[in-house]
Tab-separated table of C-alpha atoms and ligand atoms in Angstrom:
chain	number	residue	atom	x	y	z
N	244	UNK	CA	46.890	0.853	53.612
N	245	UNK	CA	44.592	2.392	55.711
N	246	UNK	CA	41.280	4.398	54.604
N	247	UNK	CA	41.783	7.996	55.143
N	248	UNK	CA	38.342	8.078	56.059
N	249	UNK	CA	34.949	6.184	56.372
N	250	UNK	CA	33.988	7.659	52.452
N	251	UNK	CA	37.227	7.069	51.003
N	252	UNK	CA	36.916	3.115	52.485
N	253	UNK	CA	33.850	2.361	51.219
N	254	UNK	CA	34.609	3.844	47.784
N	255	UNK	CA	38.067	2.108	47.399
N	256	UNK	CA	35.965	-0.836	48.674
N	257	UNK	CA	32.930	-0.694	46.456
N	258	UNK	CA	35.785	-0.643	43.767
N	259	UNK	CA	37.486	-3.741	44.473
N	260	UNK	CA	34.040	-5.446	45.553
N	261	UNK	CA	33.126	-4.598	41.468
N	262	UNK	CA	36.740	-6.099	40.112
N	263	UNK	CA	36.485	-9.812	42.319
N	264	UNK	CA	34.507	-12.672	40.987
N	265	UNK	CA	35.250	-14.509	44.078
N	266	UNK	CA	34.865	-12.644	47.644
N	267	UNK	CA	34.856	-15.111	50.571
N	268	UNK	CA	34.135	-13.039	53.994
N	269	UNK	CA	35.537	-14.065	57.054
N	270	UNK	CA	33.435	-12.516	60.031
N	271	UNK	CA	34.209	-12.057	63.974
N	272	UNK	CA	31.773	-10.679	66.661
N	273	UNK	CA	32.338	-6.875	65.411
N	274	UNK	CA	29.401	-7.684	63.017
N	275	UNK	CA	26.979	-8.699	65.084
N	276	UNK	CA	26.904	-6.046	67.913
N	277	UNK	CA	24.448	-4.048	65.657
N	278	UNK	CA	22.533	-6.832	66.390
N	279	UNK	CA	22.673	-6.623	70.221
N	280	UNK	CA	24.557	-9.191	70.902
N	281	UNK	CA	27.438	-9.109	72.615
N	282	UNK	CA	31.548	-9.254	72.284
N	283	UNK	CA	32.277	-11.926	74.538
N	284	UNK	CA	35.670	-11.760	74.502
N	285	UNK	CA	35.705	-8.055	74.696
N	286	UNK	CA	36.393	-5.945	78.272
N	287	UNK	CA	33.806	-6.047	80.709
N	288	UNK	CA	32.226	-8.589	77.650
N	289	UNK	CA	30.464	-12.209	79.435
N	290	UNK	CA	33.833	-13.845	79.473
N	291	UNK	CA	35.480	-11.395	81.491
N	292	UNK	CA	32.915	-11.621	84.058
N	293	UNK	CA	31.623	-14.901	84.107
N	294	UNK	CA	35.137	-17.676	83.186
N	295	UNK	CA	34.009	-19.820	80.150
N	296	UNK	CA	32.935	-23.334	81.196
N	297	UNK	CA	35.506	-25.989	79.299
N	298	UNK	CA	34.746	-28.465	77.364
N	299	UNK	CA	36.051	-31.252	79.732
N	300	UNK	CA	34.854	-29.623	82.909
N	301	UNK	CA	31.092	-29.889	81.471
N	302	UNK	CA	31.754	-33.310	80.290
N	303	UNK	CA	33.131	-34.147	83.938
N	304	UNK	CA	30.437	-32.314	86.561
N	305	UNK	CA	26.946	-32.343	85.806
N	306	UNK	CA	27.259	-28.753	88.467
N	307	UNK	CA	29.039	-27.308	84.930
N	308	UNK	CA	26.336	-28.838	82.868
N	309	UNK	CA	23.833	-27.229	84.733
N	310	UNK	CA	25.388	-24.063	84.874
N	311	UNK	CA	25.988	-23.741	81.423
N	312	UNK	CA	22.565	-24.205	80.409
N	313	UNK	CA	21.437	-21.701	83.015
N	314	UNK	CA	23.442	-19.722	81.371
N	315	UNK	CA	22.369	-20.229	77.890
N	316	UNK	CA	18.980	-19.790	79.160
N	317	UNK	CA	19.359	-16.442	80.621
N	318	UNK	CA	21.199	-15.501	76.933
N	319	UNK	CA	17.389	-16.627	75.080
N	320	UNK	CA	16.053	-13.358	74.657
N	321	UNK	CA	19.143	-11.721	73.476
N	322	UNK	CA	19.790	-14.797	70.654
N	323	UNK	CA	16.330	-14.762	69.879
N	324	UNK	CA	15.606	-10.974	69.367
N	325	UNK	CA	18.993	-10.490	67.773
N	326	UNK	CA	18.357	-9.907	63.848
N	327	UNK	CA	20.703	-9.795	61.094
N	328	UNK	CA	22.606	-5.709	60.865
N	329	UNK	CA	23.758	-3.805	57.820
N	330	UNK	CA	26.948	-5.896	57.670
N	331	UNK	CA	25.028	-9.583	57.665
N	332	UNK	CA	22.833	-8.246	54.969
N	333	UNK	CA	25.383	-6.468	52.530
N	334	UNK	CA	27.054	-10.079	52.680
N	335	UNK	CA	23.346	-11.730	51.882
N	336	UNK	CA	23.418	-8.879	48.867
N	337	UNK	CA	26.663	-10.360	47.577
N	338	UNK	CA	25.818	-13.717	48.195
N	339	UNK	CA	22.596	-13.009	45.969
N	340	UNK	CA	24.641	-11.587	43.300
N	341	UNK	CA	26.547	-14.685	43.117
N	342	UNK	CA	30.280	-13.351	44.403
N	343	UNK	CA	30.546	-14.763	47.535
N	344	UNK	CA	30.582	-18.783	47.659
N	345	UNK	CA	30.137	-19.241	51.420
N	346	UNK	CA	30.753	-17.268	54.284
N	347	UNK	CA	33.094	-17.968	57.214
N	348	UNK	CA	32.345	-16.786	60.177
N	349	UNK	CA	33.739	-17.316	64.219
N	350	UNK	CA	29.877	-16.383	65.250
N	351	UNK	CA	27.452	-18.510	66.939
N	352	UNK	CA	24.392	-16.401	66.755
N	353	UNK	CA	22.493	-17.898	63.598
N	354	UNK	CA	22.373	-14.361	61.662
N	355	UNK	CA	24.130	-15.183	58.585
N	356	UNK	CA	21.451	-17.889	58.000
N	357	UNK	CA	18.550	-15.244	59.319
N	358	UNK	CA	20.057	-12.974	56.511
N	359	UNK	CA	19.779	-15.381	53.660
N	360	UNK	CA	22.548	-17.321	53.540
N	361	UNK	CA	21.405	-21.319	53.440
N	362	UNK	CA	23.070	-22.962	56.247
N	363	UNK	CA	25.702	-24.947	54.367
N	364	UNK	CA	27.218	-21.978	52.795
N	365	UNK	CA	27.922	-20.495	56.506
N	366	UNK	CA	31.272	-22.235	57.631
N	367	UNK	CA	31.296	-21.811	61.309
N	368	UNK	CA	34.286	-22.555	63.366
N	369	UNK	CA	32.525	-22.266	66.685
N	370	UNK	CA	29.516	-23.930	65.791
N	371	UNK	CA	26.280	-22.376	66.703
N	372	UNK	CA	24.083	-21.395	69.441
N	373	UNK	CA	20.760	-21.301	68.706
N	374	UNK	CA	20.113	-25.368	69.200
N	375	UNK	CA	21.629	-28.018	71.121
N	376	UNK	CA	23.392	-31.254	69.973
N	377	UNK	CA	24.217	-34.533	71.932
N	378	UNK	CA	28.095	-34.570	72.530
N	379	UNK	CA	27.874	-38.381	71.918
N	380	UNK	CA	25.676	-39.665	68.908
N	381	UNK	CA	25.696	-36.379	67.226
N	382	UNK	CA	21.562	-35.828	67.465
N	383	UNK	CA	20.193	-32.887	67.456
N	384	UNK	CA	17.506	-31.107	69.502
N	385	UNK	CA	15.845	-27.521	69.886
N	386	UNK	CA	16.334	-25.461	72.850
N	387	UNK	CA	12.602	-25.390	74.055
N	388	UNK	CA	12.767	-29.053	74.677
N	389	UNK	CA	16.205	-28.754	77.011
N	390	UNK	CA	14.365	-25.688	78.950
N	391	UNK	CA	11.451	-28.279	79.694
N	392	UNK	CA	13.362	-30.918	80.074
N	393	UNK	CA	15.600	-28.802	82.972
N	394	UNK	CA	12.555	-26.979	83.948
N	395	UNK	CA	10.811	-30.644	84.537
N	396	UNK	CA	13.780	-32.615	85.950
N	397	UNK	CA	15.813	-30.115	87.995
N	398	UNK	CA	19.102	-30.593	85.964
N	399	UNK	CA	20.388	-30.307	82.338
N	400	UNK	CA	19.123	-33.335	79.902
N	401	UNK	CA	20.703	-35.987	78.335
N	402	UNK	CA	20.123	-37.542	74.928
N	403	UNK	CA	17.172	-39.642	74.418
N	404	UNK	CA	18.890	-41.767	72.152
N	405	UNK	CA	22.430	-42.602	74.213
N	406	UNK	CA	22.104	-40.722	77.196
N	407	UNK	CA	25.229	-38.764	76.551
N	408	UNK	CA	25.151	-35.004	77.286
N	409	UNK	CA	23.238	-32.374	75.841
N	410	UNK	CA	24.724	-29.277	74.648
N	411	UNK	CA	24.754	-26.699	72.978
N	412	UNK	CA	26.106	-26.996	69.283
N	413	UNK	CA	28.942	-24.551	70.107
N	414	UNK	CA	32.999	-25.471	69.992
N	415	UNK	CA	33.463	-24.830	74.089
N	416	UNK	CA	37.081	-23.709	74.970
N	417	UNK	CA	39.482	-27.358	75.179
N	418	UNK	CA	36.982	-28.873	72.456
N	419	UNK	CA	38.529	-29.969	68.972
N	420	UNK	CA	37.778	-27.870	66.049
N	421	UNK	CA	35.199	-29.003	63.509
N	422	UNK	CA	37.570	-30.420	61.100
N	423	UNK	CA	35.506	-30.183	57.891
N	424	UNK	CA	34.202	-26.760	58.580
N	425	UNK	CA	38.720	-25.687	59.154
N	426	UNK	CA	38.854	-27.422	56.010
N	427	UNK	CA	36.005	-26.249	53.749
N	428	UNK	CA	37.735	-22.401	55.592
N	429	UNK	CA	40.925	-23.347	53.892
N	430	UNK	CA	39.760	-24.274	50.707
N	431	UNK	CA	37.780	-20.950	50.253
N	432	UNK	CA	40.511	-18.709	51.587
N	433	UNK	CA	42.965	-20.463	48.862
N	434	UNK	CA	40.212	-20.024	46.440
N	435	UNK	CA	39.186	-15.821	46.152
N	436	UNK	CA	40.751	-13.319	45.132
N	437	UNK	CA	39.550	-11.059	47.611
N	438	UNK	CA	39.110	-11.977	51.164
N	439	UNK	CA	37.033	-9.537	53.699
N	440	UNK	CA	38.620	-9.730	57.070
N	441	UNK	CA	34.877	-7.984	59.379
N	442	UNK	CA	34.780	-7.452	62.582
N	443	UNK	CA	37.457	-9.813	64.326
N	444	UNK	CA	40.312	-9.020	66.079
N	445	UNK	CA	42.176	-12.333	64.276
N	446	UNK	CA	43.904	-13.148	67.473
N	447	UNK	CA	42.361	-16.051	67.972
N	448	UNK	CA	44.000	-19.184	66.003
N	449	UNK	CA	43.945	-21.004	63.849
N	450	UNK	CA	40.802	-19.216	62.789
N	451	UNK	CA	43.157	-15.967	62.230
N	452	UNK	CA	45.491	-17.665	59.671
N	453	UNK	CA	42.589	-17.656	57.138
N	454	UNK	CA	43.571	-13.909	56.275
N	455	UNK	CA	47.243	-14.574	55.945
N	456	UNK	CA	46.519	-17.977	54.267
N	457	UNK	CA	44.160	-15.751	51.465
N	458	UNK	CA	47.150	-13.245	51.068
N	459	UNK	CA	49.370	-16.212	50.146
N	460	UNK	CA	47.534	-17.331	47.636
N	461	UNK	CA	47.171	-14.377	45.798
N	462	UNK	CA	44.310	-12.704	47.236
N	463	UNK	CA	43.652	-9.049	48.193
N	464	UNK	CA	42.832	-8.589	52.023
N	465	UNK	CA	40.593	-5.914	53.186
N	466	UNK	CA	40.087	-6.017	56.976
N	467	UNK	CA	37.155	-4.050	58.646
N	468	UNK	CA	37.332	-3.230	62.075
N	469	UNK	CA	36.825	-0.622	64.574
N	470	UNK	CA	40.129	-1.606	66.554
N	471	UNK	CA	43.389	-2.037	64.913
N	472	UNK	CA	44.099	-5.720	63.904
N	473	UNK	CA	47.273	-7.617	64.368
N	474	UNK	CA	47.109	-8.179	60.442
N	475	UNK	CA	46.289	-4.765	59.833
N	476	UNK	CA	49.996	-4.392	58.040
N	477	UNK	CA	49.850	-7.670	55.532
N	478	UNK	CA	46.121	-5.659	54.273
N	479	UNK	CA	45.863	-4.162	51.331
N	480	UNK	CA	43.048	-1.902	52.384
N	481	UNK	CA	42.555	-1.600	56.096
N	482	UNK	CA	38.531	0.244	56.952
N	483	UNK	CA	38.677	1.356	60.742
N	484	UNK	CA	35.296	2.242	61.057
N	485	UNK	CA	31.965	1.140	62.284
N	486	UNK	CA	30.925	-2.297	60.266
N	487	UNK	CA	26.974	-0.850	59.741
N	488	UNK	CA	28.360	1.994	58.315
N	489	UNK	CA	30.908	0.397	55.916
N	490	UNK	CA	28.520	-2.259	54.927
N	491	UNK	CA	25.272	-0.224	55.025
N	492	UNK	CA	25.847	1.356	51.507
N	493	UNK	CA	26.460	-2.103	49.836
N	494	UNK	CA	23.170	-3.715	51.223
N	495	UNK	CA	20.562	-4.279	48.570
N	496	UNK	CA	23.301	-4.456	45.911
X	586	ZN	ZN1	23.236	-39.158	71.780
């Protein structure tokens, strides 16, 4: 069903927010443009501009590796002045309150965690942007030390420790999902009874069979976005407004 209007939503949702025990929020770029950061996926958004580097092609040409840290590097001041909007907070609010185990989200921008939220109750399927992690060992390393490291050497750093690439700790398009973070998602959307579809399109799989996979087990879905979804039917409250102002009046709660 979908909200008459932006009131009406946030009532019908304030009421169902106050009946769960367990709300698990799934959460797509639409929350974070508040924020300033960008859709990438979105028209005119990065990807549409500038093609995604692969996985295997960064692997492959040290060119890509380079490139993709330029990149990242030009991105800095956006990741690093981005902080967390009405939506990421309302979430930290509910979190707080104790009716939201974890939150899964298909960001890479950190804000969950600036919000609140300790970092291993934010499941993300794309990993994360805001520090780097060798592709081989695993090991981890800030983003100030592979700026020097390119600004010193001329080209993107390896690891200290096995001299396998550097990059950032993001899932790159061709790269396997993080199979514990899929599965921790799973066991979360089985386990609520009321799953917040916010600000994602859910066309991208398998992250957009959480919703469905929720429904199935008995869950209510409530999807929040400004577009129409392709799960927008299966919801049993659909909010088609702007996530700040859906979210705003639960922040603090
Ligand atoms: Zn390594």
């Amino acid at each position: 069903m979908i909200a008459a209007d932006l009131r009406s939503g946030v009532e019908q949702l304030g009421d169902m927010i106050a009946a769960a025990s367990t709300i698990v929020p799934f959460t797509g770029a639409g929350i974070s443009t508040e924020s300033g950061i960008p859709d990438f996926r979105s028209p005119g958004g990065l990807w549409t501009r500038n093609r995604p580097i692969p996985f295997d092609e960064f692997v492959a040409s040290p060119d890509a590796r380079d490139e993709a840290w330029r990149r990242r590097f030009a991105m800095e001041p956006t990741f690093a002045a981005a902080q967390p909007g009405r939506g990421h907070r309302a979430l930290a609010s509910m979190y707080k309150a104790g009716k939201i185990p974890a939150v899964i989200t298909q960001n890479i921008d950190n804000l969950h965690q600036i919000s609140g939220l300790p970092a291993e109750h934010v499941i993300e399927l794309h990993g994360n942007t805001t520090y780097a992690r060798c592709i081989g060992c695993g090991k981890c390393y800030d983003l100030a030390w592979v700026k020097q490291s390119f600004q010193t050497t001329g080209s993107a750093p390896g690891c200290t420790a096995c001299d396998e690439p550097v990059k950032t700790a993001t899932i790159s398009f061709g790269q396997a999902m993080p199979e514990a973070a899929m599965r921790r998602a799973a066991e979360l959307a089985q386990h609520c009874d009321l799953f917040l579809a916010i600000g994602s399109s859910l066309v991208v799989w398998p992250a957009a069979g959480f919703p469905l996979m929720a429904k199935n087990a008995g869950a209510k879905l409530v999807i929040i976005n400004n577009e129409p979804t392709e799960q927008d039917d299966m919801a049993d409250l659909v909010i088609r407004h702007d996530i700040g102002e859906t979210l705003g009046p639960f922040v603090g709660n």
